[in-house]
XYZ file of N, CA and C in Angstrom:
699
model
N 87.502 -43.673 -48.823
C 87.781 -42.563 -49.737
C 89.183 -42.010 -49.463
N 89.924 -42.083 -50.616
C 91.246 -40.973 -49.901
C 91.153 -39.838 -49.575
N 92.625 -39.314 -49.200
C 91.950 -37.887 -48.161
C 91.972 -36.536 -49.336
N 92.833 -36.876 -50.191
C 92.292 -35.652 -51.448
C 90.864 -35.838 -51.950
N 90.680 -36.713 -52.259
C 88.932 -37.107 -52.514
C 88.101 -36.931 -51.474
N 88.697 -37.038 -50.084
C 87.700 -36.059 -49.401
C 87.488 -34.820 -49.060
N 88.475 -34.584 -48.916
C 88.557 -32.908 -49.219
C 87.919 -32.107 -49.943
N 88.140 -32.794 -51.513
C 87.880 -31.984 -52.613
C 85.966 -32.314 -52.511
N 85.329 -33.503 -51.684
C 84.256 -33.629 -51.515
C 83.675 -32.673 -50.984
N 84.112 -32.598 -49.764
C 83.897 -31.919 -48.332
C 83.750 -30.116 -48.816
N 84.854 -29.800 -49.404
C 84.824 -28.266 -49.767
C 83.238 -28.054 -50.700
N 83.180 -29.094 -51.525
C 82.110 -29.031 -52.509
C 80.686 -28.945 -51.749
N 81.031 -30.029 -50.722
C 79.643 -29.597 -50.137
C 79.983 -28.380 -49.494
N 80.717 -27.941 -48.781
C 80.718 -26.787 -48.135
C 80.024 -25.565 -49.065
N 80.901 -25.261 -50.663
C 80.579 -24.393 -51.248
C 78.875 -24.152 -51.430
N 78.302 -25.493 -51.767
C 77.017 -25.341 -52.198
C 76.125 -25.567 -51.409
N 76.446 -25.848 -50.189
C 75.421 -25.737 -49.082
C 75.572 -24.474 -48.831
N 76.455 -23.571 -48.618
C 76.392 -22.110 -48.799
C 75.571 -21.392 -49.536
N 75.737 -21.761 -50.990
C 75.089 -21.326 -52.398
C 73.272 -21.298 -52.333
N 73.191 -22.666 -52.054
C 71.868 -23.016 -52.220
C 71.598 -21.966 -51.259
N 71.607 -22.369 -49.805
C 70.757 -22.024 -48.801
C 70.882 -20.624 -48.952
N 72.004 -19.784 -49.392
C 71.690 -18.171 -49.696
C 70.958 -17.601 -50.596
N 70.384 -18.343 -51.955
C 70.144 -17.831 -52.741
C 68.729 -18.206 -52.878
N 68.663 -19.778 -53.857
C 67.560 -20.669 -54.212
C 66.810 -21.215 -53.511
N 67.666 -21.579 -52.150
C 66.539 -21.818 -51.194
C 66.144 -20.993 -50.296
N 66.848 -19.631 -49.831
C 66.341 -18.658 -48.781
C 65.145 -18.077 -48.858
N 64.585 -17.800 -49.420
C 62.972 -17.088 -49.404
C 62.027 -18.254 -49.438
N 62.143 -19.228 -49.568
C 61.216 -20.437 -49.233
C 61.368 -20.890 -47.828
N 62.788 -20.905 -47.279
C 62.921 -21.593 -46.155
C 62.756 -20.629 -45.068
N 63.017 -19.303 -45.192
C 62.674 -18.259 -44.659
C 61.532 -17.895 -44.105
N 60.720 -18.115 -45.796
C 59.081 -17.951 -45.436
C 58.298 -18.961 -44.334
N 59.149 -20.413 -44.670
C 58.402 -21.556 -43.763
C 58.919 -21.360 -42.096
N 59.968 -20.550 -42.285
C 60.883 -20.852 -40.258
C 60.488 -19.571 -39.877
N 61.014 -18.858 -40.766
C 60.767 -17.331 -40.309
C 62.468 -16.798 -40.318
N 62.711 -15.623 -40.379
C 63.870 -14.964 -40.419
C 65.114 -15.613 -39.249
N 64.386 -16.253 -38.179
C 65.223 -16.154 -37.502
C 65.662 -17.653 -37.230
N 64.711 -18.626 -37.285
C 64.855 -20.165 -38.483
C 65.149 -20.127 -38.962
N 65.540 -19.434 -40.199
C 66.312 -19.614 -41.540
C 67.873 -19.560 -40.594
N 67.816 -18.382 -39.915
C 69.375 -17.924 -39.522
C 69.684 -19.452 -38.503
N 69.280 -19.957 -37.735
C 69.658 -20.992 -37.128
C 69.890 -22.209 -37.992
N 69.274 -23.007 -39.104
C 69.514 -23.587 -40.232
C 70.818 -23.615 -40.536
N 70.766 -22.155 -41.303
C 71.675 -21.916 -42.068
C 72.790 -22.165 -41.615
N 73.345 -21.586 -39.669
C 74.212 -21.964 -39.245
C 74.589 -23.022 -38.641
N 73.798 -23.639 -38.893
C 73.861 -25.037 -38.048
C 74.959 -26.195 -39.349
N 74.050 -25.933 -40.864
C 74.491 -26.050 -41.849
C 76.189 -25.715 -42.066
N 75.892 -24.418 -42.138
C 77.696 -23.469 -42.395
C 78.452 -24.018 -41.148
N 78.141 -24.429 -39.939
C 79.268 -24.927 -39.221
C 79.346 -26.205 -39.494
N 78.052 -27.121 -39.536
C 78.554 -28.847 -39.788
C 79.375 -28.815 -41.205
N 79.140 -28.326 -42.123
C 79.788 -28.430 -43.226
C 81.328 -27.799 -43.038
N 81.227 -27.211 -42.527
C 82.893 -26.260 -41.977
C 83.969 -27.246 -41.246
N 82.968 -28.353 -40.327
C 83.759 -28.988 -39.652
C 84.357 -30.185 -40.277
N 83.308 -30.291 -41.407
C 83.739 -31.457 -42.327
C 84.981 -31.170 -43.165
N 84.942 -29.636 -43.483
C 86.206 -29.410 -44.262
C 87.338 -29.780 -43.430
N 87.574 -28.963 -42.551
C 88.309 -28.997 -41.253
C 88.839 -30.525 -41.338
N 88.391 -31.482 -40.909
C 88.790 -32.708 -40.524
C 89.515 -33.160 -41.842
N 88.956 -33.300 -42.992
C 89.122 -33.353 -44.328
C 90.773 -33.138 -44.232
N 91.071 -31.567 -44.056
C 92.206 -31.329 -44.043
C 93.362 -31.658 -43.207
N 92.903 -31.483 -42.345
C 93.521 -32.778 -41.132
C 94.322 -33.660 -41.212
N 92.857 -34.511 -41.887
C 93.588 -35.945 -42.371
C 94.139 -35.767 -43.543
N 94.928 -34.774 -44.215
C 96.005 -35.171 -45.700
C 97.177 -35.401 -44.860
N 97.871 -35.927 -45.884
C 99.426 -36.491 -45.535
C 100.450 -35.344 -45.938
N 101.248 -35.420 -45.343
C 102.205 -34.047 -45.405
C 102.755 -34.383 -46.954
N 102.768 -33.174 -47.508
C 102.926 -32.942 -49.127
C 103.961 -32.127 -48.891
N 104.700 -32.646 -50.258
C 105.722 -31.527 -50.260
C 105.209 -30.052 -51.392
N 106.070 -29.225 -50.745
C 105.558 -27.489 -51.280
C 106.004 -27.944 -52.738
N 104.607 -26.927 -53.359
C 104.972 -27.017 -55.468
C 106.228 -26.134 -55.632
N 106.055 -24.729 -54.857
C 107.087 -24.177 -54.790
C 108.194 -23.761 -53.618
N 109.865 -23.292 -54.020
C 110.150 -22.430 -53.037
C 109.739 -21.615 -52.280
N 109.623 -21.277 -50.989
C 109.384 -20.362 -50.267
C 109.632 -19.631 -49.686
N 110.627 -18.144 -49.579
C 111.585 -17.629 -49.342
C 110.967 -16.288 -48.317
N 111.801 -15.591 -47.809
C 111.267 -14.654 -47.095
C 110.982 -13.408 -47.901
N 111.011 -12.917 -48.923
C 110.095 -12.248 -50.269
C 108.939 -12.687 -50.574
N 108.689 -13.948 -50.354
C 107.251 -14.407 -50.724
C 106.304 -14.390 -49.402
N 107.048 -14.810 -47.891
C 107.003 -14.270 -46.889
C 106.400 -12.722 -46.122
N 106.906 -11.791 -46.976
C 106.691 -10.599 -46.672
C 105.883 -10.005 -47.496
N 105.594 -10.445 -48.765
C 104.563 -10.052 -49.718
C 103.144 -10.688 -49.299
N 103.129 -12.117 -48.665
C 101.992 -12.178 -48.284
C 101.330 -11.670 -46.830
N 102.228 -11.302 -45.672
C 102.408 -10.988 -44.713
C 101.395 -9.801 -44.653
N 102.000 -8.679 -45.520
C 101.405 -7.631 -46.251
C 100.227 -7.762 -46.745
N 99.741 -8.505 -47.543
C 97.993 -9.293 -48.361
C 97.306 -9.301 -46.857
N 98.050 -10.376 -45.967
C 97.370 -10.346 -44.868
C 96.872 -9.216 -44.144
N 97.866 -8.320 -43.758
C 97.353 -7.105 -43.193
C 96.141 -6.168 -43.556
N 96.570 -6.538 -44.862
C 95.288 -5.397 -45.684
C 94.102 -6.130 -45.670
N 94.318 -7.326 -45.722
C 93.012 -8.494 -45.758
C 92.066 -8.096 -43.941
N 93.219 -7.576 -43.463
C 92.691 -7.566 -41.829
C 91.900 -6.701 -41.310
N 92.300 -5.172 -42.285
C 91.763 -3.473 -42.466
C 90.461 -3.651 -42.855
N 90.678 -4.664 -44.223
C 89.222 -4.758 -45.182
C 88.108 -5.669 -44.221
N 88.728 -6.701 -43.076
C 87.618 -7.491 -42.572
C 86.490 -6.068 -41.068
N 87.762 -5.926 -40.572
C 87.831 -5.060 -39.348
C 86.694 -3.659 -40.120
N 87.307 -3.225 -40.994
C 86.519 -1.950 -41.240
C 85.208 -2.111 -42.011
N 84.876 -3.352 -42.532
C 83.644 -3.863 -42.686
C 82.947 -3.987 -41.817
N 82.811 -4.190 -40.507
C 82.034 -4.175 -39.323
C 81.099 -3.423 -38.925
N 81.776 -2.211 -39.136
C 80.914 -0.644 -39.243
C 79.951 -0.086 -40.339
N 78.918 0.309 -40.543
C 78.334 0.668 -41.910
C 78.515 -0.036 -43.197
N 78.245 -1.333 -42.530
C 78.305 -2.198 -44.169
C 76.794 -2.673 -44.360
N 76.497 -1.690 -45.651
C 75.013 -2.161 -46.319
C 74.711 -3.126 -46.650
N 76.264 -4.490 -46.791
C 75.926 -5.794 -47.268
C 75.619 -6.874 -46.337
N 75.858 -6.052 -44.799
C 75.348 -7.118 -43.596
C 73.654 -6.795 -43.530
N 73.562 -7.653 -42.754
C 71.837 -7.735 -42.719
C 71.542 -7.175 -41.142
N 71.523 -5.645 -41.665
C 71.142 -4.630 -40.515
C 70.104 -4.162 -40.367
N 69.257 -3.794 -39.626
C 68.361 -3.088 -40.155
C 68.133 -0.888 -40.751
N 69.778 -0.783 -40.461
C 69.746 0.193 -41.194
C 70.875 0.139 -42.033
N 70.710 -0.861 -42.629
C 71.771 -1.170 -44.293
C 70.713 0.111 -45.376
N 69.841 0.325 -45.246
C 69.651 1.151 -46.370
C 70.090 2.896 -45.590
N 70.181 2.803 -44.683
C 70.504 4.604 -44.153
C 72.190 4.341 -44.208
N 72.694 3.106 -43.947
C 74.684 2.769 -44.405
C 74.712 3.119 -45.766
N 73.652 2.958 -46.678
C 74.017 2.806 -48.099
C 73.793 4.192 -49.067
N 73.039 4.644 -48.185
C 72.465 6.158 -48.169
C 73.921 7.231 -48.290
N 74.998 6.774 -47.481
C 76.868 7.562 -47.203
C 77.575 7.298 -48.335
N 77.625 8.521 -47.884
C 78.763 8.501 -49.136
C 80.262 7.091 -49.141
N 80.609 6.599 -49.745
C 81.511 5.288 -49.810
C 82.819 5.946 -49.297
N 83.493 5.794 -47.757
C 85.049 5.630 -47.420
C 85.176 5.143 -46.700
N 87.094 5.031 -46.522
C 87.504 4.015 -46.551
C 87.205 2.749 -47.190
N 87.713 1.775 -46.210
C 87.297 0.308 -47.148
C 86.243 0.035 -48.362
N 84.792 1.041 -47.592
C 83.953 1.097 -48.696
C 84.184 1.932 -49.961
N 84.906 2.552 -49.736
C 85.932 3.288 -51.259
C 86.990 2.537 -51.584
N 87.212 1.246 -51.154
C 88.178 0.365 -52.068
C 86.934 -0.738 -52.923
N 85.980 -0.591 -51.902
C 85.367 -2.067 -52.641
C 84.048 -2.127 -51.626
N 83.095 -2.434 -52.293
C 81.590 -2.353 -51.543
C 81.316 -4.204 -50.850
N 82.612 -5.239 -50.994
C 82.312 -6.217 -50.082
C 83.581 -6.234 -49.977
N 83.788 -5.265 -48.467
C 85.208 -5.572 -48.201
C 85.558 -6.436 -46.995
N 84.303 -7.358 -46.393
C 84.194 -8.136 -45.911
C 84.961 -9.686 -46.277
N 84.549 -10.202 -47.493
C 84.285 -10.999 -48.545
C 85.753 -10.857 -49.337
N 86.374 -9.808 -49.779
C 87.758 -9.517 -50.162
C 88.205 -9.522 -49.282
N 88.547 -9.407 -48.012
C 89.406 -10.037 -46.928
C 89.725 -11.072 -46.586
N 88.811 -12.479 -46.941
C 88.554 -13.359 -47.022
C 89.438 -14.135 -48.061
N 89.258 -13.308 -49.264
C 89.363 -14.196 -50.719
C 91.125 -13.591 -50.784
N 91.472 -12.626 -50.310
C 93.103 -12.064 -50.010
C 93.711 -12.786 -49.242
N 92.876 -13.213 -47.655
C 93.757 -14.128 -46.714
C 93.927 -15.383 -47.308
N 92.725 -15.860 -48.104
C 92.920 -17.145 -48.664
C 94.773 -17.360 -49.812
N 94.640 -16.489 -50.752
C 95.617 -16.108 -51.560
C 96.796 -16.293 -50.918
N 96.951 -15.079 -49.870
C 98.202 -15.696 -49.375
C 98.290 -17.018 -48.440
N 97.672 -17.096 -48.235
C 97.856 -19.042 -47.528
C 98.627 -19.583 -48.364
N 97.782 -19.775 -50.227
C 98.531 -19.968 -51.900
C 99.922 -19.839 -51.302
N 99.993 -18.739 -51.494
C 101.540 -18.356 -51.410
C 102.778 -18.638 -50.819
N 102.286 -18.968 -49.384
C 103.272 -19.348 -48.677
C 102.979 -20.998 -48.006
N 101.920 -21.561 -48.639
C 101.769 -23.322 -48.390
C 101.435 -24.015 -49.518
N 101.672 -23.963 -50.279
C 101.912 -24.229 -52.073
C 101.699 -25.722 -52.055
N 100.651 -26.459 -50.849
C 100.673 -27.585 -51.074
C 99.354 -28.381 -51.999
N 98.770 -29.102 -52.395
C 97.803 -29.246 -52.994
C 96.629 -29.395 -52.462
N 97.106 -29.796 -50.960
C 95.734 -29.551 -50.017
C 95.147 -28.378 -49.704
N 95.958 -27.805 -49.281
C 96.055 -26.284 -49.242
C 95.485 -25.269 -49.722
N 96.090 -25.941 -51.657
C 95.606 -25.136 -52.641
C 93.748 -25.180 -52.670
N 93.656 -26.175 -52.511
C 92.362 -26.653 -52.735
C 91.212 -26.157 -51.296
N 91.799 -26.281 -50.264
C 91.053 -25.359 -49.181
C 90.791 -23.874 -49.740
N 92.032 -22.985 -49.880
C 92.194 -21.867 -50.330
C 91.575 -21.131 -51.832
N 91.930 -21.989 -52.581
C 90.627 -22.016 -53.318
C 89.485 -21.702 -53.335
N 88.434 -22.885 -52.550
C 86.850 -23.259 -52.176
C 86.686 -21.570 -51.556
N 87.834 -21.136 -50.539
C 87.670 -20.494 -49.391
C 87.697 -19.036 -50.555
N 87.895 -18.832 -51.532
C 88.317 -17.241 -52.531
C 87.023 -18.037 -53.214
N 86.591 -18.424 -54.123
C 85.372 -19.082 -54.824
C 84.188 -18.349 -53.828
N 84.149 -19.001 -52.798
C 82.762 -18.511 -52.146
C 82.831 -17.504 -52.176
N 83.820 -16.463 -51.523
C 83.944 -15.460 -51.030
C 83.740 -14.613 -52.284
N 84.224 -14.968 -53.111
C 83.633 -13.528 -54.837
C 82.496 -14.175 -55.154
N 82.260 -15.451 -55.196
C 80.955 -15.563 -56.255
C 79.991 -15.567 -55.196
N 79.999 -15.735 -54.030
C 78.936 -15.527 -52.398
C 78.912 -13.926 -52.766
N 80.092 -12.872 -52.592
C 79.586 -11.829 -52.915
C 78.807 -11.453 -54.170
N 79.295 -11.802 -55.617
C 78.089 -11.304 -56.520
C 77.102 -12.096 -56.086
N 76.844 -12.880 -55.909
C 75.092 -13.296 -55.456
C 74.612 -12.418 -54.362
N 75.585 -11.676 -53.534
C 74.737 -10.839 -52.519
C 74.004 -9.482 -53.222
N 75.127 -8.733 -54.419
C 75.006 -8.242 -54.846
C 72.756 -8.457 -55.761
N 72.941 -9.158 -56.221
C 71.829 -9.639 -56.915
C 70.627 -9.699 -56.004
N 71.061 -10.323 -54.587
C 69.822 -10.317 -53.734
C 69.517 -8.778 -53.288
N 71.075 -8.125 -52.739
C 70.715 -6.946 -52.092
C 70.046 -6.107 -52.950
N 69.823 -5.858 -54.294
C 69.240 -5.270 -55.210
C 68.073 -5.480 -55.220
N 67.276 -6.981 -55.200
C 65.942 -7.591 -54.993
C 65.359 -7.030 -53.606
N 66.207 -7.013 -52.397
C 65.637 -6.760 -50.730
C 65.648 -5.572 -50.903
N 66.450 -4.060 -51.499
C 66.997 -3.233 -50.695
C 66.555 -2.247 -52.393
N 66.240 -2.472 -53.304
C 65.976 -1.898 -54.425
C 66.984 -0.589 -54.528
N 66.300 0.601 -54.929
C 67.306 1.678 -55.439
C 68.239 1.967 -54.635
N 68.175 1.240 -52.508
C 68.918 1.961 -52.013
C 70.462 1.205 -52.533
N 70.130 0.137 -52.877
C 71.564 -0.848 -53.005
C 72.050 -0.573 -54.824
N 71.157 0.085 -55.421
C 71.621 -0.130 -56.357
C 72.074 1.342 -56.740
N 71.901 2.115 -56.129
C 72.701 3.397 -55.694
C 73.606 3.134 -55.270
N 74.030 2.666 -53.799
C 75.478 2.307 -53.481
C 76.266 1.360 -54.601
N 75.879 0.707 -55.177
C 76.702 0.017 -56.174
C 77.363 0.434 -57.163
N 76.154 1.960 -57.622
C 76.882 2.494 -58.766
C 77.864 3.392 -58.283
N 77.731 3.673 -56.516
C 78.644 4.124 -56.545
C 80.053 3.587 -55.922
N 80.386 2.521 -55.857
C 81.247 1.725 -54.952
C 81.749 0.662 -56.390
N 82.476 0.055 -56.148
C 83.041 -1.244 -57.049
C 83.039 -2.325 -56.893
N 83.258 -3.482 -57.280
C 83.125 -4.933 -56.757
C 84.804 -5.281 -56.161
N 85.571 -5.077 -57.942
C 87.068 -4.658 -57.287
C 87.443 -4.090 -56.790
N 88.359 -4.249 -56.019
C 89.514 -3.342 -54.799
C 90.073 -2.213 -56.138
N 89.789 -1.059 -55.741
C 90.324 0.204 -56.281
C 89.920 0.665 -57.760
N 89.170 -0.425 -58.492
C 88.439 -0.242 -60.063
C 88.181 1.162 -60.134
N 87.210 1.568 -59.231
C 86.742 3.079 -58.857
C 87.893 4.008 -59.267
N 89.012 4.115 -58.548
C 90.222 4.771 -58.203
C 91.132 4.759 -59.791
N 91.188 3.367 -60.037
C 92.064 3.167 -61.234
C 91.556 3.944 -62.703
N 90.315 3.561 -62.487
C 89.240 4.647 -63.840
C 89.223 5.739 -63.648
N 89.133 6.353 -62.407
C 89.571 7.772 -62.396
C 88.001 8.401 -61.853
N 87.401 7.239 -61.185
C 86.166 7.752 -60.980
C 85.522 8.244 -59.657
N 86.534 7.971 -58.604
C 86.713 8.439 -57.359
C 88.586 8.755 -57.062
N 88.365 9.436 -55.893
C 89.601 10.589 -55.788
C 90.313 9.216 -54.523
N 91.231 9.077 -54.852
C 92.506 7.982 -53.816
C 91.916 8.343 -52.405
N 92.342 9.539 -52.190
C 91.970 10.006 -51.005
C 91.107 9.669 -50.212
N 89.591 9.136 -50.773
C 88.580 8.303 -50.032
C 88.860 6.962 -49.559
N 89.527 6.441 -50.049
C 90.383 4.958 -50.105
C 90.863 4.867 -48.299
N 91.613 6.081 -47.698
C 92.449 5.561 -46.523
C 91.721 5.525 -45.458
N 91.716 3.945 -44.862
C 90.717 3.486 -44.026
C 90.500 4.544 -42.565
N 89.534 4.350 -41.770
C 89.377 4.660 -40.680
C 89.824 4.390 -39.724
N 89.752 5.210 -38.451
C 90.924 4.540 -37.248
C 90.453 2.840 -37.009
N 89.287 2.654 -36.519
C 88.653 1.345 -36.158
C 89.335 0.694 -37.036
N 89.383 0.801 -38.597
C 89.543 -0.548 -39.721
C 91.072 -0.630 -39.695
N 91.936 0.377 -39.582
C 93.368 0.383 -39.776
C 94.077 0.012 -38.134
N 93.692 0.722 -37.202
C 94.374 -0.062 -36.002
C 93.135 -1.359 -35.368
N 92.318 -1.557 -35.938
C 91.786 -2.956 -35.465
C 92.146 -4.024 -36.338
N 92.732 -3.468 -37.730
C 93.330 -4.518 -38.387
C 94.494 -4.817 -38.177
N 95.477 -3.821 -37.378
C 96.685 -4.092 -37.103
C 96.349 -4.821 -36.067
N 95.613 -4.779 -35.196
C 95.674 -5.712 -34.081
C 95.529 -7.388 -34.439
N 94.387 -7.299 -34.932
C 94.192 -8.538 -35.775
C 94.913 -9.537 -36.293
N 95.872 -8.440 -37.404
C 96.744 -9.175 -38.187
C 97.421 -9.472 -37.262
N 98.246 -8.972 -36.015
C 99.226 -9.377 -35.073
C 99.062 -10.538 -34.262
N 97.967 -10.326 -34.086
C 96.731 -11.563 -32.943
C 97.127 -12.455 -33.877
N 96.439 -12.435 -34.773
C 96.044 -13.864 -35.607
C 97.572 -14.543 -36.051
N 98.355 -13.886 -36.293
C 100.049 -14.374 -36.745
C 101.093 -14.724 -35.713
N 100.311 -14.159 -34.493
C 101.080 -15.011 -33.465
C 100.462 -16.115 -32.828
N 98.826 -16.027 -32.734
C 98.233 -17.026 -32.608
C 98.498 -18.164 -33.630
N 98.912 -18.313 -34.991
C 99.133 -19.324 -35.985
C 100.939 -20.016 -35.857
N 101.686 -19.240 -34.989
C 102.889 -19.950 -34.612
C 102.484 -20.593 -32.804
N 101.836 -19.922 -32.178
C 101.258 -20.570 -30.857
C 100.624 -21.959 -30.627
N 99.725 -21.685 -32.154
C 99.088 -23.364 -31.688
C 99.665 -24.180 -33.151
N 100.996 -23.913 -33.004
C 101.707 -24.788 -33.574
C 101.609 -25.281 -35.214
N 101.032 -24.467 -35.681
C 101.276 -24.081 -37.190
C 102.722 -23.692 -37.508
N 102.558 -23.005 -38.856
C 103.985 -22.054 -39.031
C 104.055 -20.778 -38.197
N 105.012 -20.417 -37.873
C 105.305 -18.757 -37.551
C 105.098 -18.450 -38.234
N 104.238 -17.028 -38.604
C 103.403 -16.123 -39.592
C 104.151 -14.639 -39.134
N 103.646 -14.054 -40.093
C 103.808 -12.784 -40.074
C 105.292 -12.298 -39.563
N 105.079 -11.078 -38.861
C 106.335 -10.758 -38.570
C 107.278 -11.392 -37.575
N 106.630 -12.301 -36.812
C 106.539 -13.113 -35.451
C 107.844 -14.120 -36.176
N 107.874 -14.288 -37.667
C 108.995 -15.188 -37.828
C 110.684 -14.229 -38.102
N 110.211 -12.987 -37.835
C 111.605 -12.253 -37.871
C 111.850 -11.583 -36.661
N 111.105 -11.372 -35.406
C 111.204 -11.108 -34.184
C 110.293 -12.426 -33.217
N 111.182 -12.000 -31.913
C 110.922 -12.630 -31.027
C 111.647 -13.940 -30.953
């Protein structure tokens, strides 16, 4: 098989071994293992399939970029990243969409920070870091990782949306009406005040850490220099 044809394989299974096992098959396979079988499955699944992408990508042949890449495109995604880092970091804390057992007393609060930009700000951190990858590796392998990797991450979130409504009834569907799917929809309609929007200490300096970690760790093990790490040091 060539290595774009495996790739573009490999992601596919990735996506829908995700899909299935969260949605169509979880309450069957659940019921037969038990909650905590399903969770071993599932990950056993989400990593063999992960590793398949992984290698997939590996093996492409160095492509040349679709586009220029300049230090404006550099610093605009640099930026995506950071915020991508706030939204992962400050999801950690009181998120009704992890499987807690007090996601319905999280969902019960009133929505801030991150959760006043967006009620999976887990999942939009994800589908943002992916974006800028787009941006600054414009290659077709790339594109196509980055892609699979924003795909799951919005359409994995509306399907959570749909389940958490089925598990979690009025408490989730209260937080929904009051939270958004998009980053700032709320804010832009005029239906919550900006002011709820600015993250918490944990989400804003654990995302700065993050973003720093992770952008010097991606010039360390010999990737590109990321982040600011390519204008200092």
């Amino acid at each position: 098989m060539q290595p774009m044809s495996l790739l573009i394989v490999t992601c596919a299974l990735f996506v829908a071994s995700h899909l299935v096992l969260s949605h169509p098959f979880r309450d069957g396979l659940a019921g037969r293992l038990g909650e905590r079988g399903f969770q071993i499955v599932y990950s056993v699944v989400a990593i063999a399939t992960l590793i398949m992408v992984v290698q997939a990508w590996r093996g492409m042949p160095p492509e040349p970029p679709l586009w220029t890449v300049g230090d404006g495109l550099w610093s605009l995604a640099s930026l995506i990243v950071l915020f991508a880092s706030i939204l992962f970091m400050g999801s950690l804390i009181g998120n009704p969409a992890l499987p807690a057992p007090h996601a319905a007393r999280d969902a019960a609060a009133a929505p801030r920070g991150v959760f006043a930009i967006t009620r999976h700000p887990m999942m939009w951190g994800f589908a943002l870091w992916a974006i800028a990858h787009i941006m600054v590796m414009p290659t077709p392998g790339q594109i196509i990782l980055s892609v699979t990797i924003v795909f799951l991450a919005l359409v994995g979130s509306a399907g959570q949306d749909a389940k958490k409504a089925r598990l979690m009834g009025e408490s989730w569907r209260g937080w929904a009406a009051r939270t958004s799917f998009v980053p700032y929809a709320r804010q832009l309609a005029g239906g919550a005040p900006w002011r709820d929007t600015l993250p918490r200490g944990h989400a804003l300096f654990g995302g700065i850490v993050l973003w720093l970690a992770a952008s010097w760790a991606h010039g360390a093990l010999g990737y590109m220099v990321a982040g600011i790490w390519r204008w200092v040091g």
